[in-house]
Amino acid sequence: DGGITQSPKYLFRKEGQNVTLSCEQNLNHDAMYWYRQDPGQGLRLIYYSQIVNDFQKGDIAEGYSVSREKKESFPLTVTSAQKNPTAFYLCASSLTGSVGTQYFGPGTRLLVL
Amino acid sequence: EDQVTQSPEALRLQEGESSSLNCSYTVSGLRGLFWYRQDPGKGPEFLFTLYSAGEEKEKERLKATLTKKESFLHITAPKPEDSATYLCAVQDAGGTSYGKLTFGQGTILTVHP
């Protein structure tokens, strides 16, 4: 089955710790996206990538980093510089010419200990 | 800067009671407007794409319409299974915003039996 997977489902971060969220897709999509969702605030774009080895900052990139070494994978690192990381993180993918039709993963909920 | 505002924030309906959700947007040039449905704790699922004023799309009890400044999602005779958060997003036609979406904060719809 084609789809997009995220792991883990829940993640706990200690003060000063970097954590990495995984996102994998087998839809053969070139474009991938990371969003953060807080209660009552909809989805805010963190980073996006339209092709391997290239990515752009979204609206709230500070405190986050990404890599895009393979077409299928787009991991997100939440660094210690992100002071309020508690949120629901969603990864999505799309065809390059169909940005509006994004397929989302099930999400990772990040909590701070 | 692209902006999307959805109203109301929350809507409670009785089963069979039709209503509409609103999405107002500001973009320099609209490439597309998109509606998504999100169930609690899950990633959003794509519903509709609208490209130009006057366009309408339908799916079961849902109909989406578009004007030059806003979009409506009409829900006819809703059922409890229509309960979800409905998200609106826009894609700007130009500049650096072309490869990404801007989402509204969503409308939480609850349909009581």
Coordinates of C-alpha atoms in Angstrom, one line a residue:
Chain A
D1 CA 0.0 0.0 0.0
G2 CA 1.2 3.5 -0.9
G3 CA 1.3 6.0 1.9
I4 CA 3.2 8.2 4.3
T5 CA 4.5 7.1 7.7
Q6 CA 5.7 9.0 10.7
S7 CA 7.4 7.7 13.8
P8 CA 7.3 7.7 16.7
K9 CA 3.6 8.4 17.5
Y10 CA 4.6 10.0 20.8
L11 CA 8.0 11.5 21.6
F12 CA 9.3 13.0 24.9
R13 CA 12.0 15.6 25.0
K14 CA 14.2 16.6 27.9
E15 CA 15.5 20.1 28.4
G16 CA 18.5 20.8 26.1
Q17 CA 17.9 17.7 24.0
N18 CA 17.7 17.5 20.2
V19 CA 15.1 15.0 18.9
T20 CA 14.4 13.7 15.4
L21 CA 11.0 12.9 13.9
S22 CA 10.9 10.5 11.1
C23 CA 8.9 10.8 7.9
E24 CA 8.9 8.3 5.0
Q25 CA 6.7 8.1 1.9
N26 CA 6.4 5.5 -0.9
L27 CA 4.1 7.6 -3.1
N28 CA 7.0 8.6 -5.4
H29 CA 6.3 12.2 -4.6
D30 CA 9.0 14.8 -5.1
A31 CA 7.7 17.4 -2.6
M32 CA 7.6 16.9 1.1
Y33 CA 6.5 19.2 4.0
W34 CA 6.6 19.6 7.8
Y35 CA 3.9 21.3 9.7
R36 CA 3.3 22.1 13.3
Q37 CA -0.2 22.1 14.8
D38 CA -1.1 23.8 18.0
P39 CA -4.7 23.9 19.4
G40 CA -6.8 26.5 17.7
Q41 CA -4.0 27.5 15.3
G42 CA -4.4 25.3 12.3
L43 CA -1.2 24.1 10.5
R44 CA 1.9 26.2 10.3
L45 CA 4.6 25.3 7.8
I46 CA 8.1 24.6 9.3
Y47 CA 10.1 23.5 6.2
Y48 CA 9.4 22.1 2.8
S49 CA 11.4 20.4 0.0
Q50 CA 10.5 20.2 -3.6
I51 CA 13.4 18.0 -4.7
V52 CA 16.2 15.9 -3.1
N53 CA 19.1 17.8 -1.6
D54 CA 17.1 21.1 -1.5
F55 CA 14.7 22.6 1.0
Q56 CA 13.2 25.9 2.0
K57 CA 12.2 27.5 5.3
G58 CA 8.6 27.9 6.0
D59 CA 6.9 30.4 8.4
I60 CA 8.3 29.0 11.7
A61 CA 11.7 27.4 10.9
E62 CA 13.6 28.8 13.9
G63 CA 14.7 26.0 16.2
Y64 CA 14.2 23.3 13.6
S65 CA 16.4 21.6 11.0
V66 CA 15.8 19.2 8.2
S67 CA 17.6 17.1 5.6
R68 CA 16.5 15.6 2.3
E69 CA 19.1 13.0 1.2
K70 CA 16.6 10.6 -0.3
K71 CA 13.4 11.1 -2.2
E72 CA 11.5 8.9 0.3
S73 CA 12.7 10.5 3.5
F74 CA 12.4 14.0 5.1
P75 CA 13.4 13.9 8.8
L76 CA 12.8 16.8 11.1
T77 CA 15.1 17.7 14.0
V78 CA 13.7 19.7 16.9
T79 CA 16.7 21.4 18.4
S80 CA 17.2 22.7 21.9
A81 CA 16.8 26.2 20.5
Q82 CA 13.1 25.5 20.0
K83 CA 11.8 26.8 23.4
N84 CA 8.2 25.7 23.0
P85 CA 8.3 22.4 21.1
T86 CA 5.2 20.8 22.6
A87 CA 2.9 20.3 19.6
F88 CA 1.5 17.8 17.0
Y89 CA 3.9 17.5 14.1
L90 CA 2.5 16.5 10.7
C91 CA 4.5 15.4 7.6
A92 CA 3.0 15.6 4.1
S93 CA 4.0 14.9 0.5
S94 CA 2.7 15.9 -2.9
L95 CA 3.5 15.8 -6.6
T96 CA 5.6 18.9 -7.4
G97 CA 2.8 20.3 -9.7
S98 CA 0.0 19.6 -7.2
V99 CA 1.0 21.4 -4.1
G100 CA -2.6 21.8 -3.0
T101 CA -3.2 18.0 -2.9
Q102 CA -1.1 16.9 0.0
Y103 CA -1.1 13.5 1.6
F104 CA -0.5 13.6 5.3
G105 CA 1.0 11.1 7.7
P106 CA -0.6 10.2 11.0
G107 CA 1.5 12.7 13.0
T108 CA 3.9 12.7 15.9
R109 CA 3.0 14.3 19.3
L110 CA 6.0 15.8 21.0
L111 CA 5.9 16.4 24.7
V112 CA 8.5 18.1 26.9
L113 CA 9.5 16.4 30.2
Chain B
E1 CA 1.7 38.0 3.3
D2 CA -1.0 35.4 2.5
Q3 CA -3.8 35.2 5.1
V4 CA -6.6 32.7 5.7
T5 CA -9.3 33.2 8.3
Q6 CA -12.0 30.6 9.0
S7 CA -15.3 31.1 10.7
P8 CA -16.9 30.1 13.0
E9 CA -14.2 28.5 15.1
A10 CA -16.7 25.9 16.2
L11 CA -20.1 24.8 15.0
R12 CA -22.6 22.5 16.6
L13 CA -25.4 21.1 14.5
Q14 CA -28.2 18.7 15.0
E15 CA -28.3 15.8 12.5
G16 CA -30.0 17.0 9.4
E17 CA -29.5 20.7 10.1
S18 CA -27.8 22.2 7.1
S19 CA -25.2 25.0 7.5
S20 CA -22.1 26.6 6.0
L21 CA -18.5 27.2 7.0
N22 CA -16.6 30.3 5.8
C23 CA -13.0 30.7 4.6
S24 CA -11.8 34.3 3.8
Y25 CA -8.5 34.7 2.2
T26 CA -6.0 37.4 1.1
V27 CA -3.4 36.5 -1.5
S28 CA -1.5 38.5 -4.2
G29 CA -2.8 36.0 -6.8
L30 CA -4.8 32.8 -6.2
R31 CA -3.5 29.6 -7.7
G32 CA -5.9 27.4 -5.8
L33 CA -8.0 27.1 -2.7
F34 CA -8.2 23.7 -1.0
W35 CA -10.4 22.1 1.7
Y36 CA -9.3 19.3 4.0
R37 CA -11.0 17.3 6.7
Q38 CA -9.1 16.3 9.9
D39 CA -10.3 13.8 12.4
P40 CA -9.1 14.1 16.0
G41 CA -5.5 12.9 16.4
K42 CA -5.0 12.2 12.7
G43 CA -3.5 13.9 9.7
P44 CA -5.8 16.0 7.4
E45 CA -7.4 14.4 4.3
F46 CA -7.9 16.3 1.0
L47 CA -11.5 17.1 0.0
F48 CA -11.7 19.7 -2.8
T49 CA -9.7 22.0 -5.0
L50 CA -11.2 25.3 -6.3
Y51 CA -9.3 27.4 -8.9
S52 CA -11.5 30.3 -9.9
A53 CA -14.5 32.4 -8.7
G54 CA -17.8 30.8 -9.4
E55 CA -16.4 27.3 -9.3
E56 CA -18.2 24.6 -7.3
K57 CA -17.3 21.1 -6.2
E58 CA -19.5 18.5 -4.5
K59 CA -18.9 15.3 -2.6
E60 CA -21.7 13.5 -0.8
R61 CA -23.2 16.0 1.6
L62 CA -20.5 18.6 1.1
K63 CA -20.4 21.4 -1.5
A64 CA -17.5 23.9 -1.8
T65 CA -17.9 27.3 -3.6
L66 CA -15.5 30.1 -4.3
T67 CA -15.7 33.8 -4.8
K68 CA -12.9 36.4 -5.2
K69 CA -12.5 36.8 -1.5
E70 CA -13.9 33.8 0.2
S71 CA -15.0 30.2 0.0
F72 CA -17.9 28.4 1.6
L73 CA -18.2 24.7 2.6
H74 CA -21.9 23.9 2.6
I75 CA -23.0 20.9 4.5
T76 CA -26.5 19.5 3.6
A77 CA -28.3 17.3 6.1
P78 CA -25.2 16.4 8.1
K79 CA -24.7 13.1 9.9
P80 CA -22.7 12.5 13.1
E81 CA -19.9 11.0 10.9
D82 CA -19.4 14.4 9.4
S83 CA -18.0 15.6 12.7
A84 CA -14.4 16.8 12.2
T85 CA -12.2 19.8 11.8
Y86 CA -12.4 21.4 8.4
L87 CA -9.4 23.2 7.2
C88 CA -9.1 25.7 4.3
A89 CA -5.8 26.5 2.6
V90 CA -4.6 28.7 -0.3
Q91 CA -1.7 28.5 -2.7
D92 CA -0.4 31.8 -3.9
A93 CA 0.3 32.0 -7.6
G94 CA 3.5 34.0 -7.5
G95 CA 6.9 34.5 -6.0
T96 CA 8.4 32.5 -3.2
S97 CA 4.9 31.3 -2.0
Y98 CA 4.3 29.2 -5.0
G99 CA 5.5 25.9 -3.6
K100 CA 3.6 26.0 -0.3
L101 CA 0.1 26.3 1.2
T102 CA -1.1 28.7 3.9
F103 CA -3.8 27.1 6.2
G104 CA -6.5 28.7 8.2
Q105 CA -7.1 27.8 11.8
G106 CA -10.0 25.4 11.0
T107 CA -13.6 25.0 12.0
I108 CA -14.5 22.3 14.4
L109 CA -17.8 20.8 13.4
T110 CA -19.8 18.6 15.8
V111 CA -23.0 17.0 14.6
H112 CA -25.3 15.6 17.3
P113 CA -27.7 12.6 16.6

